[in-house]
Amino acid sequence: KAGVTQTPRYLIKTRGQQVTLSCSPISGHRSVSWYQQTPGQGLQFLFEYFSETQRNKGNFPGRFSGRQFSNSRSEMNVSTLELGDSALYLCASSDTGGPYEQYFGPGTRLTVT
Amino acid sequence: AQSVTQLGSHVSVSEGALVLLRCNYSSSVPPYLFWYVQYPNQGLQLLLKYTSAATLVKGINGFEAEFKKSETSFHLTKPSAHMSDAAEYFCAVSESSASKIIFGSGTRLSIRP
């Protein structure tokens, strides 16, 4: 089986712009979770989607949003980018949802200038 | 609220020596506990998980961890370190199968020849 794929792998944006990141889960997996990883804050949970519904949400501002399509692919969007949004964004998929056997993608490195 | 504390942001051991990475958790209910490894420029890979079955959990690459409720600990060990074990290790906790994962701040493991 192919692993979790994330596109793009690297991205450079300017403050104030918006960005959309994509995550394709392992075939058959219905849950996709998103995490932000920064040197200062570490790994922080953004949100989880299961069967196209947001099931869990972390403590991030409304500028961070996501969605999941019927084929389980997920996108996350960050509007009005700030310098502090520079991070590695990781997505993880699982077949049952929740933390069981989450498989992580390689991440998208976002740099905001 | 659940939380995880990893003692030591950087651990260095000699090749062939015992690896011990410390993790303490806080949870108001019986937790699910995980250890993940992250190699440079990669996503996270699950090493092992505790989900209220056996307290001694064996994972991949020769790692194991023991759940000690009385000490609220879930330390990761490996009897003999290999150079390939050099990576960042994250301890994580979740309070239910459908809950978000809370990660510790990570421990960077270095292996001396």
PDB file of C-alpha atoms in Angstrom:
ATOM      1  CA  LYS A   1       0.000   0.000   0.000  1.00  0.00           C
ATOM      2  CA  ALA A   2       1.149   3.506  -0.712  1.00  0.00           C
ATOM      3  CA  GLY A   3       1.798   5.617   2.340  1.00  0.00           C
ATOM      4  CA  VAL A   4       0.347   8.976   3.306  1.00  0.00           C
ATOM      5  CA  THR A   5       1.262  11.612   0.777  1.00  0.00           C
ATOM      6  CA  GLN A   6       1.341  15.347   1.325  1.00  0.00           C
ATOM      7  CA  THR A   7       1.634  18.049  -1.280  1.00  0.00           C
ATOM      8  CA  PRO A   8       3.442  20.255  -1.704  1.00  0.00           C
ATOM      9  CA  ARG A   9       6.487  19.244   0.342  1.00  0.00           C
ATOM     10  CA  TYR A  10       7.824  22.794   0.552  1.00  0.00           C
ATOM     11  CA  LEU A  11       6.069  26.117   0.290  1.00  0.00           C
ATOM     12  CA  ILE A  12       7.072  29.740   0.681  1.00  0.00           C
ATOM     13  CA  LYS A  13       4.364  32.349   1.196  1.00  0.00           C
ATOM     14  CA  THR A  14       4.164  35.989   2.161  1.00  0.00           C
ATOM     15  CA  ARG A  15       2.420  37.413   5.213  1.00  0.00           C
ATOM     16  CA  GLY A  16      -1.241  38.023   4.562  1.00  0.00           C
ATOM     17  CA  GLN A  17      -1.567  35.386   1.867  1.00  0.00           C
ATOM     18  CA  GLN A  18      -3.495  32.171   2.246  1.00  0.00           C
ATOM     19  CA  VAL A  19      -2.332  28.626   1.644  1.00  0.00           C
ATOM     20  CA  THR A  20      -3.907  25.237   1.042  1.00  0.00           C
ATOM     21  CA  LEU A  21      -2.145  22.003   1.893  1.00  0.00           C
ATOM     22  CA  SER A  22      -3.236  18.590   0.712  1.00  0.00           C
ATOM     23  CA  CYS A  23      -3.097  15.163   2.293  1.00  0.00           C
ATOM     24  CA  SER A  24      -3.944  11.834   0.686  1.00  0.00           C
ATOM     25  CA  PRO A  25      -4.399   9.082   3.272  1.00  0.00           C
ATOM     26  CA  ILE A  26      -3.566   5.440   2.922  1.00  0.00           C
ATOM     27  CA  SER A  27      -6.152   3.703   0.783  1.00  0.00           C
ATOM     28  CA  GLY A  28      -9.101   2.619   2.920  1.00  0.00           C
ATOM     29  CA  HIS A  29      -8.335   4.986   5.784  1.00  0.00           C
ATOM     30  CA  ARG A  30     -11.222   7.269   6.696  1.00  0.00           C
ATOM     31  CA  SER A  31      -9.598   9.428   9.360  1.00  0.00           C
ATOM     32  CA  VAL A  32      -7.162  12.234   8.710  1.00  0.00           C
ATOM     33  CA  SER A  33      -5.579  14.325  11.448  1.00  0.00           C
ATOM     34  CA  TRP A  34      -3.454  17.431  11.043  1.00  0.00           C
ATOM     35  CA  TYR A  35      -0.608  18.595  13.281  1.00  0.00           C
ATOM     36  CA  GLN A  36       1.634  21.638  13.353  1.00  0.00           C
ATOM     37  CA  GLN A  37       5.272  21.155  14.361  1.00  0.00           C
ATOM     38  CA  THR A  38       7.473  24.094  15.343  1.00  0.00           C
ATOM     39  CA  PRO A  39      10.717  24.277  17.343  1.00  0.00           C
ATOM     40  CA  GLY A  40       9.080  26.444  19.979  1.00  0.00           C
ATOM     41  CA  GLN A  41       5.672  24.812  20.421  1.00  0.00           C
ATOM     42  CA  GLY A  42       6.491  21.258  19.366  1.00  0.00           C
ATOM     43  CA  LEU A  43       3.770  19.080  17.894  1.00  0.00           C
ATOM     44  CA  GLN A  44       0.282  20.489  18.249  1.00  0.00           C
ATOM     45  CA  PHE A  45      -2.984  18.943  17.158  1.00  0.00           C
ATOM     46  CA  LEU A  46      -4.981  20.998  14.676  1.00  0.00           C
ATOM     47  CA  PHE A  47      -8.028  18.902  13.817  1.00  0.00           C
ATOM     48  CA  GLU A  48      -9.259  15.486  12.834  1.00  0.00           C
ATOM     49  CA  TYR A  49     -11.678  14.550  10.081  1.00  0.00           C
ATOM     50  CA  PHE A  50     -13.496  11.265   9.923  1.00  0.00           C
ATOM     51  CA  SER A  51     -15.824  10.385   7.068  1.00  0.00           C
ATOM     52  CA  GLU A  52     -15.959  14.029   5.932  1.00  0.00           C
ATOM     53  CA  THR A  53     -16.876  15.364   9.400  1.00  0.00           C
ATOM     54  CA  GLN A  54     -14.637  17.269  11.754  1.00  0.00           C
ATOM     55  CA  ARG A  55     -14.530  15.152  14.881  1.00  0.00           C
ATOM     56  CA  ASN A  56     -11.878  16.865  16.987  1.00  0.00           C
ATOM     57  CA  LYS A  57     -10.374  20.304  17.006  1.00  0.00           C
ATOM     58  CA  GLY A  58      -7.308  21.746  18.689  1.00  0.00           C
ATOM     59  CA  ASN A  59      -6.768  25.232  20.065  1.00  0.00           C
ATOM     60  CA  PHE A  60      -5.955  27.124  16.914  1.00  0.00           C
ATOM     61  CA  PRO A  61      -7.551  30.338  15.622  1.00  0.00           C
ATOM     62  CA  GLY A  62     -10.263  30.264  13.003  1.00  0.00           C
ATOM     63  CA  ARG A  63      -7.701  31.135  10.320  1.00  0.00           C
ATOM     64  CA  PHE A  64      -6.912  27.427  10.313  1.00  0.00           C
ATOM     65  CA  SER A  65      -9.567  25.330   8.660  1.00  0.00           C
ATOM     66  CA  GLY A  66      -9.863  22.018   6.951  1.00  0.00           C
ATOM     67  CA  ARG A  67     -12.105  19.723   5.061  1.00  0.00           C
ATOM     68  CA  GLN A  68     -12.284  16.150   3.912  1.00  0.00           C
ATOM     69  CA  PHE A  69     -13.618  14.857   0.645  1.00  0.00           C
ATOM     70  CA  SER A  70     -15.620  11.729  -0.055  1.00  0.00           C
ATOM     71  CA  ASN A  71     -12.445   9.906  -1.141  1.00  0.00           C
ATOM     72  CA  SER A  72     -10.949  10.732   2.306  1.00  0.00           C
ATOM     73  CA  ARG A  73      -8.406  13.168   0.897  1.00  0.00           C
ATOM     74  CA  SER A  74      -8.099  16.181   3.127  1.00  0.00           C
ATOM     75  CA  GLU A  75      -7.053  19.766   2.738  1.00  0.00           C
ATOM     76  CA  MET A  76      -6.173  22.339   5.323  1.00  0.00           C
ATOM     77  CA  ASN A  77      -6.272  26.034   4.682  1.00  0.00           C
ATOM     78  CA  VAL A  78      -4.578  28.862   6.512  1.00  0.00           C
ATOM     79  CA  SER A  79      -5.796  32.346   5.728  1.00  0.00           C
ATOM     80  CA  THR A  80      -4.062  35.646   6.425  1.00  0.00           C
ATOM     81  CA  LEU A  81      -0.712  34.019   7.053  1.00  0.00           C
ATOM     82  CA  GLU A  82       1.478  35.240   9.894  1.00  0.00           C
ATOM     83  CA  LEU A  83       5.200  34.740  10.393  1.00  0.00           C
ATOM     84  CA  GLY A  84       4.412  32.409  13.295  1.00  0.00           C
ATOM     85  CA  ASP A  85       2.613  30.034  10.958  1.00  0.00           C
ATOM     86  CA  SER A  86       5.961  28.900   9.589  1.00  0.00           C
ATOM     87  CA  ALA A  87       6.086  25.236  10.522  1.00  0.00           C
ATOM     88  CA  LEU A  88       6.101  21.659   9.394  1.00  0.00           C
ATOM     89  CA  TYR A  89       2.499  20.569   8.865  1.00  0.00           C
ATOM     90  CA  LEU A  90       1.966  16.853   9.276  1.00  0.00           C
ATOM     91  CA  CYS A  91      -1.056  14.813   8.459  1.00  0.00           C
ATOM     92  CA  ALA A  92      -1.780  11.325   9.711  1.00  0.00           C
ATOM     93  CA  SER A  93      -4.332   8.771   8.636  1.00  0.00           C
ATOM     94  CA  SER A  94      -5.925   5.801  10.321  1.00  0.00           C
ATOM     95  CA  ASP A  95      -8.667   3.404   9.387  1.00  0.00           C
ATOM     96  CA  THR A  96     -10.686   3.600  12.592  1.00  0.00           C
ATOM     97  CA  GLY A  97     -10.063   7.159  13.595  1.00  0.00           C
ATOM     98  CA  GLY A  98      -8.467   8.402  16.794  1.00  0.00           C
ATOM     99  CA  PRO A  99      -4.917   7.657  17.813  1.00  0.00           C
ATOM    100  CA  TYR A 100      -4.827   3.972  16.957  1.00  0.00           C
ATOM    101  CA  GLU A 101      -2.187   3.141  14.380  1.00  0.00           C
ATOM    102  CA  GLN A 102      -1.871   6.610  12.948  1.00  0.00           C
ATOM    103  CA  TYR A 103       0.371   6.736   9.913  1.00  0.00           C
ATOM    104  CA  PHE A 104       2.103  10.025   9.276  1.00  0.00           C
ATOM    105  CA  GLY A 105       3.016  11.647   6.016  1.00  0.00           C
ATOM    106  CA  PRO A 106       6.378  13.376   5.426  1.00  0.00           C
ATOM    107  CA  GLY A 107       4.898  16.795   6.035  1.00  0.00           C
ATOM    108  CA  THR A 108       4.703  20.112   4.235  1.00  0.00           C
ATOM    109  CA  ARG A 109       7.323  22.670   5.244  1.00  0.00           C
ATOM    110  CA  LEU A 110       5.663  26.103   5.134  1.00  0.00           C
ATOM    111  CA  THR A 111       7.793  29.211   5.354  1.00  0.00           C
ATOM    112  CA  VAL A 112       6.086  32.578   5.750  1.00  0.00           C
ATOM    113  CA  THR A 113       8.175  35.642   4.900  1.00  0.00           C
TER     114      THR A 113
ATOM    115  CA  ALA B   1      -6.304  17.750  31.288  1.00  0.00           C
ATOM    116  CA  GLN B   2      -3.843  15.350  29.785  1.00  0.00           C
ATOM    117  CA  SER B   3      -0.175  16.182  29.366  1.00  0.00           C
ATOM    118  CA  VAL B   4       3.172  14.556  28.730  1.00  0.00           C
ATOM    119  CA  THR B   5       6.592  15.447  30.089  1.00  0.00           C
ATOM    120  CA  GLN B   6       9.729  14.099  28.501  1.00  0.00           C
ATOM    121  CA  LEU B   7      12.750  14.413  30.740  1.00  0.00           C
ATOM    122  CA  GLY B   8      15.828  15.441  28.821  1.00  0.00           C
ATOM    123  CA  SER B   9      15.649  17.197  25.479  1.00  0.00           C
ATOM    124  CA  HIS B  10      18.866  15.496  24.395  1.00  0.00           C
ATOM    125  CA  VAL B  11      20.240  12.087  25.343  1.00  0.00           C
ATOM    126  CA  SER B  12      23.576  10.762  24.134  1.00  0.00           C
ATOM    127  CA  VAL B  13      24.670   7.138  24.524  1.00  0.00           C
ATOM    128  CA  SER B  14      27.456   4.992  23.133  1.00  0.00           C
ATOM    129  CA  GLU B  15      26.762   2.412  20.477  1.00  0.00           C
ATOM    130  CA  GLY B  16      25.853  -0.837  22.213  1.00  0.00           C
ATOM    131  CA  ALA B  17      24.785   0.889  25.434  1.00  0.00           C
ATOM    132  CA  LEU B  18      21.349   0.901  27.010  1.00  0.00           C
ATOM    133  CA  VAL B  19      18.906   3.497  25.726  1.00  0.00           C
ATOM    134  CA  LEU B  20      16.499   4.983  28.274  1.00  0.00           C
ATOM    135  CA  LEU B  21      14.172   7.804  27.308  1.00  0.00           C
ATOM    136  CA  ARG B  22      11.914   9.057  30.061  1.00  0.00           C
ATOM    137  CA  CYS B  23       8.258   9.990  29.795  1.00  0.00           C
ATOM    138  CA  ASN B  24       5.748  10.925  32.476  1.00  0.00           C
ATOM    139  CA  TYR B  25       2.107  11.562  31.764  1.00  0.00           C
ATOM    140  CA  SER B  26      -0.867  13.166  33.380  1.00  0.00           C
ATOM    141  CA  SER B  27      -4.371  11.955  32.642  1.00  0.00           C
ATOM    142  CA  SER B  28      -7.670  11.955  34.512  1.00  0.00           C
ATOM    143  CA  VAL B  29      -8.696   8.641  32.975  1.00  0.00           C
ATOM    144  CA  PRO B  30      -6.794   5.518  31.948  1.00  0.00           C
ATOM    145  CA  PRO B  31      -4.639   6.736  29.107  1.00  0.00           C
ATOM    146  CA  TYR B  32      -3.524   5.468  25.769  1.00  0.00           C
ATOM    147  CA  LEU B  33       0.232   6.019  25.478  1.00  0.00           C
ATOM    148  CA  PHE B  34       2.512   6.061  22.464  1.00  0.00           C
ATOM    149  CA  TRP B  35       6.107   6.455  21.439  1.00  0.00           C
ATOM    150  CA  TYR B  36       6.874   7.856  17.996  1.00  0.00           C
ATOM    151  CA  VAL B  37      10.203   8.340  16.231  1.00  0.00           C
ATOM    152  CA  GLN B  38      11.021  11.046  13.722  1.00  0.00           C
ATOM    153  CA  TYR B  39      14.042  10.916  11.451  1.00  0.00           C
ATOM    154  CA  PRO B  40      15.293  14.133   9.843  1.00  0.00           C
ATOM    155  CA  ASN B  41      12.964  15.536   7.194  1.00  0.00           C
ATOM    156  CA  GLN B  42      10.450  12.765   7.721  1.00  0.00           C
ATOM    157  CA  GLY B  43       7.108  12.293   9.389  1.00  0.00           C
ATOM    158  CA  LEU B  44       6.518  10.353  12.578  1.00  0.00           C
ATOM    159  CA  GLN B  45       6.614   6.581  12.802  1.00  0.00           C
ATOM    160  CA  LEU B  46       4.835   4.680  15.560  1.00  0.00           C
ATOM    161  CA  LEU B  47       7.289   2.674  17.677  1.00  0.00           C
ATOM    162  CA  LEU B  48       4.811   1.188  20.119  1.00  0.00           C
ATOM    163  CA  LYS B  49       1.546   1.830  21.917  1.00  0.00           C
ATOM    164  CA  TYR B  50      -0.093   1.010  25.254  1.00  0.00           C
ATOM    165  CA  THR B  51      -3.851   0.561  25.210  1.00  0.00           C
ATOM    166  CA  SER B  52      -4.589  -1.021  28.620  1.00  0.00           C
ATOM    167  CA  ALA B  53      -3.468  -4.543  27.739  1.00  0.00           C
ATOM    168  CA  ALA B  54      -0.020  -5.767  28.844  1.00  0.00           C
ATOM    169  CA  THR B  55       1.969  -3.205  30.812  1.00  0.00           C
ATOM    170  CA  LEU B  56       5.204  -4.155  29.039  1.00  0.00           C
ATOM    171  CA  VAL B  57       4.858  -3.195  25.415  1.00  0.00           C
ATOM    172  CA  LYS B  58       7.247  -4.336  22.721  1.00  0.00           C
ATOM    173  CA  GLY B  59       7.661  -2.271  19.602  1.00  0.00           C
ATOM    174  CA  ILE B  60       9.642  -2.149  16.433  1.00  0.00           C
ATOM    175  CA  ASN B  61      13.435  -1.964  16.124  1.00  0.00           C
ATOM    176  CA  GLY B  62      13.985  -3.645  19.501  1.00  0.00           C
ATOM    177  CA  PHE B  63      12.343  -0.905  21.586  1.00  0.00           C
ATOM    178  CA  GLU B  64      10.021  -1.558  24.487  1.00  0.00           C
ATOM    179  CA  ALA B  65       8.237   0.503  27.113  1.00  0.00           C
ATOM    180  CA  GLU B  66       6.676  -0.262  30.470  1.00  0.00           C
ATOM    181  CA  PHE B  67       3.493   1.366  31.724  1.00  0.00           C
ATOM    182  CA  LYS B  68       3.735   2.114  35.445  1.00  0.00           C
ATOM    183  CA  LYS B  69       0.511   3.564  36.757  1.00  0.00           C
ATOM    184  CA  SER B  70       1.879   4.234  40.244  1.00  0.00           C
ATOM    185  CA  GLU B  71       4.675   6.329  38.775  1.00  0.00           C
ATOM    186  CA  THR B  72       2.600   7.725  35.860  1.00  0.00           C
ATOM    187  CA  SER B  73       5.512   6.786  33.638  1.00  0.00           C
ATOM    188  CA  PHE B  74       5.998   5.183  30.246  1.00  0.00           C
ATOM    189  CA  HIS B  75       9.758   5.084  29.717  1.00  0.00           C
ATOM    190  CA  LEU B  76      11.217   3.802  26.449  1.00  0.00           C
ATOM    191  CA  THR B  77      14.178   1.415  26.505  1.00  0.00           C
ATOM    192  CA  LYS B  78      16.396  -0.524  24.147  1.00  0.00           C
ATOM    193  CA  PRO B  79      19.108  -2.849  25.443  1.00  0.00           C
ATOM    194  CA  SER B  80      21.733  -2.023  22.831  1.00  0.00           C
ATOM    195  CA  ALA B  81      21.860   1.198  20.839  1.00  0.00           C
ATOM    196  CA  HIS B  82      22.623   1.235  17.122  1.00  0.00           C
ATOM    197  CA  MET B  83      23.815   4.183  15.098  1.00  0.00           C
ATOM    198  CA  SER B  84      20.567   4.006  13.143  1.00  0.00           C
ATOM    199  CA  ASP B  85      18.614   4.817  16.331  1.00  0.00           C
ATOM    200  CA  ALA B  86      19.742   8.439  16.187  1.00  0.00           C
ATOM    201  CA  ALA B  87      16.522  10.426  15.804  1.00  0.00           C
ATOM    202  CA  GLU B  88      13.920  12.472  17.693  1.00  0.00           C
ATOM    203  CA  TYR B  89      11.579  10.511  19.939  1.00  0.00           C
ATOM    204  CA  PHE B  90       8.163  11.680  21.041  1.00  0.00           C
ATOM    205  CA  CYS B  91       6.020  10.336  23.843  1.00  0.00           C
ATOM    206  CA  ALA B  92       2.293  10.965  23.447  1.00  0.00           C
ATOM    207  CA  VAL B  93      -0.947  10.473  25.349  1.00  0.00           C
ATOM    208  CA  SER B  94      -4.605  10.256  24.458  1.00  0.00           C
ATOM    209  CA  GLU B  95      -7.577   9.801  26.740  1.00  0.00           C
ATOM    210  CA  SER B  96      -9.790   7.850  24.381  1.00  0.00           C
ATOM    211  CA  SER B  97      -9.676   6.083  21.085  1.00  0.00           C
ATOM    212  CA  ALA B  98     -11.305   9.021  19.371  1.00  0.00           C
ATOM    213  CA  SER B  99      -9.385  11.744  21.096  1.00  0.00           C
ATOM    214  CA  LYS B 100      -6.610  13.970  19.922  1.00  0.00           C
ATOM    215  CA  ILE B 101      -3.031  13.029  20.726  1.00  0.00           C
ATOM    216  CA  ILE B 102      -0.981  15.243  23.008  1.00  0.00           C
ATOM    217  CA  PHE B 103       2.724  15.015  22.266  1.00  0.00           C
ATOM    218  CA  GLY B 104       5.658  15.627  24.550  1.00  0.00           C
ATOM    219  CA  SER B 105       8.358  18.078  23.581  1.00  0.00           C
ATOM    220  CA  GLY B 106      10.590  15.341  22.210  1.00  0.00           C
ATOM    221  CA  THR B 107      13.992  13.873  23.063  1.00  0.00           C
ATOM    222  CA  ARG B 108      16.804  13.906  20.563  1.00  0.00           C
ATOM    223  CA  LEU B 109      18.827  10.705  20.795  1.00  0.00           C
ATOM    224  CA  SER B 110      22.465  10.787  19.659  1.00  0.00           C
ATOM    225  CA  ILE B 111      24.626   7.681  19.369  1.00  0.00           C
ATOM    226  CA  ARG B 112      28.385   7.925  19.906  1.00  0.00           C
ATOM    227  CA  PRO B 113      30.586   5.486  17.955  1.00  0.00           C
TER     228      PRO B 113
END
